[in-house]
Each structure stands twice: as structure tokens, then as C-alpha cells.
Coordinates of C-alpha atoms in Angstrom, one line a residue:
M1 CA -72.6 -31.2 -21.1
A2 CA -68.7 -31.2 -20.1
L3 CA -67.5 -28.1 -18.7
F4 CA -64.2 -28.3 -21.1
S5 CA -64.2 -29.0 -24.9
S6 CA -60.6 -28.2 -25.1
P7 CA -57.9 -29.0 -22.2
P8 CA -57.8 -26.7 -19.4
S9 CA -54.6 -25.2 -18.5
S10 CA -54.6 -25.9 -14.8
I11 CA -56.8 -28.1 -12.2
C12 CA -56.4 -28.3 -8.7
I13 CA -57.3 -31.4 -6.6
L14 CA -58.5 -31.1 -3.0
R15 CA -58.5 -34.7 -1.4
L16 CA -56.6 -34.6 1.8
S17 CA -57.0 -38.5 3.0
A18 CA -57.2 -41.2 3.8
I19 CA -54.5 -43.4 1.9
G20 CA -57.1 -45.6 0.6
D21 CA -58.9 -42.6 -1.0
V22 CA -56.1 -41.0 -2.5
C23 CA -55.0 -44.2 -4.0
N24 CA -58.5 -44.4 -5.8
A25 CA -58.5 -40.6 -6.6
S26 CA -54.9 -41.0 -8.3
A27 CA -56.8 -43.1 -10.9
M28 CA -59.0 -40.3 -11.7
V29 CA -55.7 -38.0 -12.0
N30 CA -54.2 -40.5 -14.5
A31 CA -57.3 -40.6 -16.4
I32 CA -57.1 -36.7 -16.8
Q33 CA -53.3 -36.6 -17.7
Q34 CA -53.8 -39.5 -20.5
Q35 CA -56.6 -37.3 -22.3
W36 CA -55.1 -33.9 -21.4
P37 CA -51.3 -34.3 -20.9
K38 CA -50.4 -30.6 -21.1
T39 CA -52.9 -29.6 -18.2
H40 CA -51.0 -28.8 -14.9
I41 CA -52.2 -30.6 -12.2
T42 CA -52.1 -29.4 -8.6
W43 CA -53.0 -31.7 -5.7
V44 CA -53.6 -30.6 -2.0
M45 CA -53.2 -33.7 -0.1
G46 CA -52.5 -34.7 3.5
A47 CA -49.0 -34.7 4.9
M48 CA -49.0 -38.4 5.4
E49 CA -50.6 -39.2 2.0
A50 CA -48.1 -37.0 0.4
K51 CA -45.3 -39.4 1.5
L52 CA -46.7 -41.9 -0.7
L53 CA -48.0 -39.9 -3.5
G54 CA -45.6 -37.0 -3.6
D55 CA -43.9 -38.2 -6.5
L56 CA -46.7 -38.7 -8.7
P57 CA -45.6 -37.9 -12.4
N58 CA -46.3 -34.3 -13.6
V59 CA -48.2 -33.4 -10.6
T60 CA -47.6 -30.8 -8.0
V61 CA -48.3 -32.2 -4.8
V62 CA -48.8 -29.7 -1.9
P63 CA -48.9 -31.2 1.5
F64 CA -51.3 -30.0 4.0
D65 CA -50.8 -30.9 7.7
K66 CA -54.2 -31.0 9.7
K67 CA -52.2 -31.1 12.7
S68 CA -50.8 -28.0 12.7
G69 CA -54.4 -26.3 13.0
F70 CA -55.0 -22.8 11.5
K71 CA -51.2 -22.4 10.8
G72 CA -51.7 -25.2 8.2
Y73 CA -54.3 -23.3 6.5
L74 CA -52.4 -20.1 6.4
S75 CA -49.2 -22.2 4.8
L76 CA -51.5 -23.6 2.3
W77 CA -53.0 -20.4 1.3
K78 CA -49.4 -18.8 1.2
T79 CA -48.2 -21.6 -1.1
L80 CA -51.2 -21.0 -3.6
K81 CA -51.3 -17.4 -3.3
G82 CA -51.4 -15.7 -6.9
Q83 CA -52.5 -18.9 -8.4
R84 CA -55.7 -19.2 -10.1
F85 CA -57.3 -22.6 -11.5
D86 CA -59.6 -23.4 -14.3
A87 CA -61.3 -25.8 -12.0
L88 CA -61.0 -27.0 -8.4
L89 CA -61.9 -30.6 -7.7
H90 CA -63.1 -30.5 -4.1
M91 CA -63.4 -34.1 -3.7
Q92 CA -63.8 -34.3 0.2
T93 CA -66.7 -33.4 2.1
A94 CA -64.8 -32.8 5.5
L95 CA -65.4 -29.3 6.8
R96 CA -61.4 -29.1 7.3
A97 CA -61.3 -29.6 3.4
S98 CA -63.9 -27.0 2.7
I99 CA -62.0 -24.4 4.8
A100 CA -59.0 -25.2 3.1
S101 CA -60.8 -24.6 -0.2
I102 CA -61.4 -20.9 0.7
G103 CA -57.9 -20.0 -0.1
I104 CA -57.9 -21.7 -3.3
R105 CA -59.0 -19.4 -6.2
A106 CA -61.0 -21.2 -9.4
T107 CA -63.3 -20.6 -12.0
H108 CA -65.3 -23.8 -11.5
R109 CA -65.6 -25.2 -7.9
L110 CA -66.8 -28.9 -8.4
G111 CA -68.2 -30.9 -5.6
F112 CA -70.3 -33.7 -4.9
D113 CA -74.2 -33.7 -5.4
K114 CA -76.9 -34.0 -2.6
T115 CA -76.7 -37.7 -2.7
R116 CA -72.8 -37.7 -1.7
R117 CA -72.1 -34.5 -0.1
S118 CA -72.2 -33.6 3.6
D119 CA -70.9 -31.3 6.1
L120 CA -72.2 -28.1 4.1
Q121 CA -69.8 -28.7 1.3
Q122 CA -72.5 -27.0 -1.3
L123 CA -71.6 -23.6 0.2
F124 CA -67.8 -23.9 -1.2
I125 CA -68.8 -25.2 -4.6
N126 CA -70.4 -23.9 -7.6
H127 CA -71.0 -26.9 -9.8
S128 CA -72.5 -30.5 -8.5
V129 CA -70.9 -33.3 -10.1
P130 CA -73.9 -36.0 -10.6
S131 CA -73.4 -39.1 -8.7
P132 CA -72.6 -42.3 -10.9
T133 CA -75.1 -45.4 -10.5
S134 CA -72.3 -47.5 -8.9
P135 CA -71.9 -46.6 -5.0
H136 CA -68.1 -47.1 -5.2
V137 CA -66.0 -44.3 -3.8
L138 CA -63.7 -44.7 -7.0
D139 CA -66.5 -44.5 -9.4
G140 CA -67.7 -41.3 -7.7
F141 CA -64.1 -39.8 -8.0
M142 CA -64.1 -40.7 -11.6
Q143 CA -67.3 -38.9 -12.3
F144 CA -65.3 -35.7 -11.5
A145 CA -62.9 -36.2 -14.6
F146 CA -66.0 -37.2 -16.7
E147 CA -67.7 -33.8 -15.7
L148 CA -64.9 -31.8 -16.8
G149 CA -64.6 -33.5 -20.5
V150 CA -62.6 -36.5 -20.0
S151 CA -64.2 -39.2 -22.3
R152 CA -62.1 -42.2 -20.9
C153 CA -62.5 -43.0 -17.3
E154 CA -61.2 -46.5 -17.2
P155 CA -59.3 -46.7 -14.0
S156 CA -55.6 -47.1 -14.1
W157 CA -52.8 -46.0 -12.0
N158 CA -49.2 -44.6 -12.1
I159 CA -48.0 -44.8 -8.8
Q160 CA -44.1 -45.4 -9.2
S161 CA -41.7 -47.1 -6.7
Q162 CA -38.3 -45.7 -6.5
P163 CA -35.4 -48.3 -7.0
V164 CA -34.2 -48.2 -3.2
D165 CA -37.7 -49.0 -2.1
M166 CA -38.0 -51.8 -4.6
G167 CA -34.6 -53.1 -3.6
W168 CA -35.7 -53.2 -0.1
A169 CA -39.1 -55.2 -0.8
H170 CA -37.2 -57.7 -3.1
A171 CA -34.9 -58.4 -0.1
Q172 CA -38.1 -59.4 2.0
L173 CA -39.5 -61.7 -0.8
S174 CA -38.9 -65.1 -2.2
T175 CA -37.5 -65.7 -5.6
S176 CA -38.6 -69.4 -5.6
K177 CA -42.2 -69.3 -4.2
P178 CA -45.1 -67.0 -4.9
N179 CA -45.5 -64.4 -2.1
L180 CA -48.5 -63.8 -0.1
V181 CA -48.4 -60.3 2.0
I182 CA -50.8 -60.2 4.7
V183 CA -51.8 -56.9 6.0
P184 CA -53.7 -58.1 9.2
G185 CA -54.6 -55.0 10.8
A186 CA -56.3 -51.5 10.2
S187 CA -55.7 -48.4 12.0
K188 CA -59.3 -49.2 13.6
A189 CA -59.4 -52.2 15.8
Y190 CA -63.0 -53.1 14.8
K191 CA -62.0 -53.5 11.3
N192 CA -59.7 -56.4 12.0
W193 CA -60.1 -60.0 11.7
T194 CA -58.9 -62.5 14.5
A195 CA -55.3 -63.5 15.1
Q196 CA -56.5 -67.0 14.9
G197 CA -58.0 -66.5 11.7
Y198 CA -54.8 -65.1 10.1
A199 CA -53.0 -67.8 11.7
A200 CA -55.0 -70.5 10.0
V201 CA -55.0 -69.2 6.6
A202 CA -51.3 -68.3 7.0
D203 CA -50.6 -72.1 7.9
Y204 CA -52.8 -73.3 5.0
A205 CA -50.9 -70.9 2.7
E206 CA -47.3 -72.1 3.4
N207 CA -48.7 -75.9 3.0
K208 CA -49.9 -74.6 -0.4
G209 CA -46.4 -73.2 -1.2
F210 CA -46.4 -69.6 -0.4
H211 CA -43.8 -67.4 1.1
I212 CA -45.8 -65.3 3.8
V213 CA -44.8 -61.7 5.0
L214 CA -46.9 -59.8 7.6
A215 CA -46.9 -55.9 6.7
G216 CA -48.6 -52.9 8.4
S217 CA -47.9 -49.6 10.2
P218 CA -46.3 -49.2 13.5
A219 CA -49.3 -48.5 15.4
S220 CA -49.8 -50.6 18.1
V221 CA -53.0 -52.1 17.1
E222 CA -51.5 -53.4 14.1
T223 CA -48.1 -54.4 15.9
E224 CA -50.1 -56.4 18.6
L225 CA -52.2 -58.3 16.3
A226 CA -49.3 -59.2 13.9
Q227 CA -47.5 -60.7 17.3
Q228 CA -50.5 -62.5 18.0
V229 CA -51.0 -64.0 14.6
C230 CA -47.1 -65.1 14.9
Q231 CA -47.8 -66.8 18.2
H232 CA -50.9 -68.6 16.8
S233 CA -49.4 -69.7 13.6
K234 CA -47.3 -72.7 12.9
A235 CA -46.0 -71.1 9.6
T236 CA -42.8 -69.5 8.8
L237 CA -43.9 -65.8 8.9
V238 CA -41.8 -62.6 8.2
N239 CA -43.2 -59.9 10.3
L240 CA -42.4 -56.6 8.7
V241 CA -45.5 -54.7 10.6
G242 CA -44.2 -51.5 11.9
K243 CA -40.9 -51.6 10.0
S244 CA -41.4 -50.2 6.7
S245 CA -42.1 -46.6 5.4
L246 CA -45.2 -46.0 3.0
T247 CA -43.2 -46.2 0.1
Q248 CA -41.6 -49.5 1.1
M249 CA -44.9 -51.0 1.5
Q250 CA -46.2 -49.8 -1.7
A251 CA -43.1 -51.4 -3.4
L252 CA -43.7 -54.8 -1.2
L253 CA -47.2 -54.9 -2.3
Q254 CA -46.2 -54.3 -6.0
Q255 CA -44.0 -57.2 -6.0
A256 CA -46.3 -59.5 -4.2
D257 CA -48.4 -62.1 -5.7
L258 CA -51.3 -62.0 -3.7
V259 CA -52.5 -59.9 -0.7
I260 CA -54.8 -60.3 2.1
A261 CA -56.2 -57.2 4.0
P262 CA -59.2 -55.8 5.9
D263 CA -60.8 -52.4 4.8
T264 CA -57.8 -50.5 5.2
G265 CA -55.3 -48.5 2.9
P266 CA -52.9 -51.2 1.8
A267 CA -55.7 -52.9 0.2
H268 CA -56.1 -50.2 -2.3
M269 CA -52.3 -49.6 -2.4
A270 CA -52.3 -52.9 -3.8
V271 CA -54.9 -52.4 -6.2
A272 CA -52.9 -49.4 -7.6
A273 CA -50.0 -51.7 -8.2
N274 CA -52.2 -54.3 -10.1
T275 CA -51.8 -56.9 -7.0
P276 CA -54.6 -59.2 -6.7
V277 CA -56.3 -58.8 -3.1
I278 CA -58.6 -60.7 -1.0
G279 CA -60.4 -58.0 1.0
L280 CA -62.0 -59.0 4.4
Y281 CA -65.2 -56.9 5.2
A282 CA -68.1 -56.5 7.6
H283 CA -68.4 -53.0 8.9
H284 CA -68.5 -51.1 5.5
N285 CA -70.2 -52.0 2.3
P286 CA -67.6 -53.5 0.1
A287 CA -69.6 -52.4 -2.8
R288 CA -68.6 -49.1 -1.9
T289 CA -65.0 -49.4 -0.3
G290 CA -63.9 -52.6 -1.6
P291 CA -60.5 -53.1 -3.5
Y292 CA -61.9 -52.1 -6.8
L293 CA -60.5 -54.3 -9.4
Y294 CA -60.9 -57.3 -7.0
R295 CA -64.2 -57.0 -5.6
D296 CA -65.0 -60.5 -6.7
Y297 CA -62.4 -61.6 -4.2
V298 CA -63.8 -59.8 -1.1
V299 CA -65.0 -62.2 1.7
S300 CA -67.8 -60.1 3.2
A301 CA -70.0 -60.7 6.3
Y302 CA -71.3 -57.0 5.8
K303 CA -74.9 -58.4 4.5
E304 CA -75.1 -60.7 7.3
A305 CA -74.3 -58.6 9.9
I306 CA -76.3 -55.3 8.7
E307 CA -79.3 -57.3 8.4
A308 CA -78.8 -58.8 11.9
E309 CA -78.3 -55.3 13.2
T310 CA -81.3 -53.7 11.6
G311 CA -83.5 -56.4 11.0
K312 CA -84.1 -55.1 7.4
D313 CA -83.1 -56.8 4.2
I314 CA -79.8 -55.1 2.8
T315 CA -82.0 -53.7 -0.1
Q316 CA -83.9 -51.5 2.1
L317 CA -80.9 -49.8 3.4
S318 CA -78.6 -47.0 2.0
W319 CA -75.4 -48.2 0.5
R320 CA -73.7 -45.9 3.3
S321 CA -75.0 -48.2 6.0
R322 CA -72.4 -49.0 8.5
V323 CA -72.4 -51.9 10.9
K324 CA -71.8 -50.7 14.4
D325 CA -71.2 -54.2 15.9
K326 CA -67.6 -54.2 17.1
H327 CA -67.4 -58.0 16.8
A328 CA -68.7 -58.2 13.4
M329 CA -65.3 -59.2 11.7
Q330 CA -65.5 -62.4 13.9
R331 CA -68.5 -63.5 11.6
I332 CA -65.9 -64.4 8.8
Q333 CA -65.0 -68.0 8.9
S334 CA -61.4 -68.9 8.0
D335 CA -62.5 -71.8 5.7
T336 CA -64.4 -69.1 3.6
V337 CA -61.2 -67.3 3.5
I338 CA -59.1 -70.4 2.4
T339 CA -61.7 -71.1 0.0
M340 CA -61.2 -67.5 -1.7
L341 CA -57.5 -68.2 -1.5
D342 CA -57.8 -71.1 -3.6
K343 CA -60.1 -69.4 -6.1
A344 CA -57.3 -66.6 -6.4
V345 CA -54.6 -68.9 -6.8
A346 CA -56.5 -70.7 -9.7
D347 CA -57.6 -67.6 -11.2
F348 CA -54.2 -65.9 -11.4
K349 CA -52.3 -69.2 -11.7
L350 CA -49.9 -68.3 -8.7
I351 CA -48.9 -72.0 -8.3
K352 CA -48.1 -74.5 -10.6
E353 CA -49.8 -77.6 -9.7

């Protein structure tokens, strides 16, 4: 039975990180707002994530800086002092999130059930949200809205880009060709595909008629990979890796025609912008963390890698199982990605033959 038969007056959401996860969680927020537009929503999220989602319509975002140590908790609790929410959606099992929840007063404190929770989250909640049959992270989040009493939980997003960011992005893109944005790197190097693979795909895409932009954060693992892609590729590439803010990146992904990315935040940012994504996966189960609306366009070596590593059929393993081989992404072949690129071009009618 749903917790609320009528709209609650206030809800607090606790999901601090990461970029991909908060993008997935924002679909749940949008579902709540569509059914209960007058319910006030406060969202406690990481300081970095707040740079992207701080302007969500009708949501009070409270940034939490985990790098500030105990002072960060004190600052959060001071900000929320005197407030009491009808419900707290404790949507992150990390212990730091549970500690943060101590200073958040709420009648109903919702958290994951035993299938999904960890780090003693059960000690900080009073209501367990049943896990859905789907393993995907977003479906796990949407279950919180359903448990509250939201009847329509089809994911949709309302992340809006500012005109200045849209203008910046527009200047980087072609007005005469379809635009392919390649995000070659993730913050964790083991998630990254090879520079040679990206270069082969970029060369093919340019011959196909695409204008190609490389995008990503200023982290050295990403900038160095992007430089290697440029060195190996014969295509004309606009290298913006490390040269954009998160909000500029969101605007860029919003205006792109197609995105190629590994298991990293921008893949989910693109989904939130309704831009088709070809996801490249080997370490995490794409059924759990793949780009939600475009899971049919994932190029995955996960099954091959996890079965080789464990000696077991994938059906015998937990959907949480992670491949430990740091070279697993090298199992992905450029021809397979090119085939998926052709499928996306045809399905989304990106190029007129």
C-alpha cells in the first residue's frame, strides 16, 4: 500500500553522487512533480552534482561537500535545522550518506530493501522500499516514487540548460552535418576503451558524414586519452576534453545527434537530454548501469569477460557482479562499434542516404 493517498507537503531526497546516478534519480523527481506539483522537494546532493542539477525546476538543492569532512555535515544540518519532512528518500547506501541523514528530520525514512542496501543503511531508515524485478539503478530509484504513491513512473527528465551554455555548445557543433559527440574517457581508467578503437570509429563516422567532437572532464586520464585518439585518427576532431563546464557539457550533449561513451556520467546526461547513446561496457552489467533509454545500443563485452573471469555462466551470477580484469574493455572490437553506429544512424535517421 502506498504511503500517501494525497500529496505530501514536503519530501527530502538524499542522493549525493555520482553524476550518472543523480541524472537517473532526477527522472524519479520529475515523476513526483508531475503527479504532485505542489509538493515541495528538497534534494541533498554532492557539490559537484549540484553544479549540474542546481537549477532543477521547483527543487531546493542543498549541496553537500564531502571533502570538508565533519564540517560538511554540520553545515548541512544547520541548513536543514527546524525543517521536518513528510518523507526522506535515502537513496544512497554509502555510510557518509547515512551519517548525513542523521540531521534530516522526517516522518517516513525510506531506504533500499535487503536486496539492494549495504553499509548498514537499515539502521537509518524505518521503511524499506521493495526492489523492482529490473536490476537497473533507475528502476530502483523509480520504486521510491511508486512506494510514496506516484502511479505513473515512466522515466522522463526536465534538466534545463541555460541560454549561455546552449550558445556555447551551438558554436562547437556543425549546422550542416549531424554531430557525433565522443566521450572517450571515464574518471576510472579501467572503464575506458582504446584510443585506437575510438580513432577507427571516428574515421568511419567522418566518412559517413558526421562532424565529430570529443568531450570530457579535465582529469588527466581523460585529456591524455583524448590526445591519443587525435593522434591515431585521420579525422578532423574538435577536442573539447577538459574545456567545458558540466552545464556546457549538458548543453553539448543535448544538441548532439549521437553520443558514444563508456560507463560514465555523460552517457546518462545524454539520456536525460533524449540524445541517443552508444554505451561501451565491459566491467559493469549494462542491464544495471547502461544508458536507460538506449540499452539496445550498448556494445558490451561484459558477458564474455565475466564468464571468462569466473568460469560460470552469467545466469549463475549476481547482477551486481563486476569484472575485475583491468583490460576487459579491450575485448570490444571497433567493427562491432561501427556496426552499432550504422544501426543508430538508420534507426534515428541521422543521415540522409
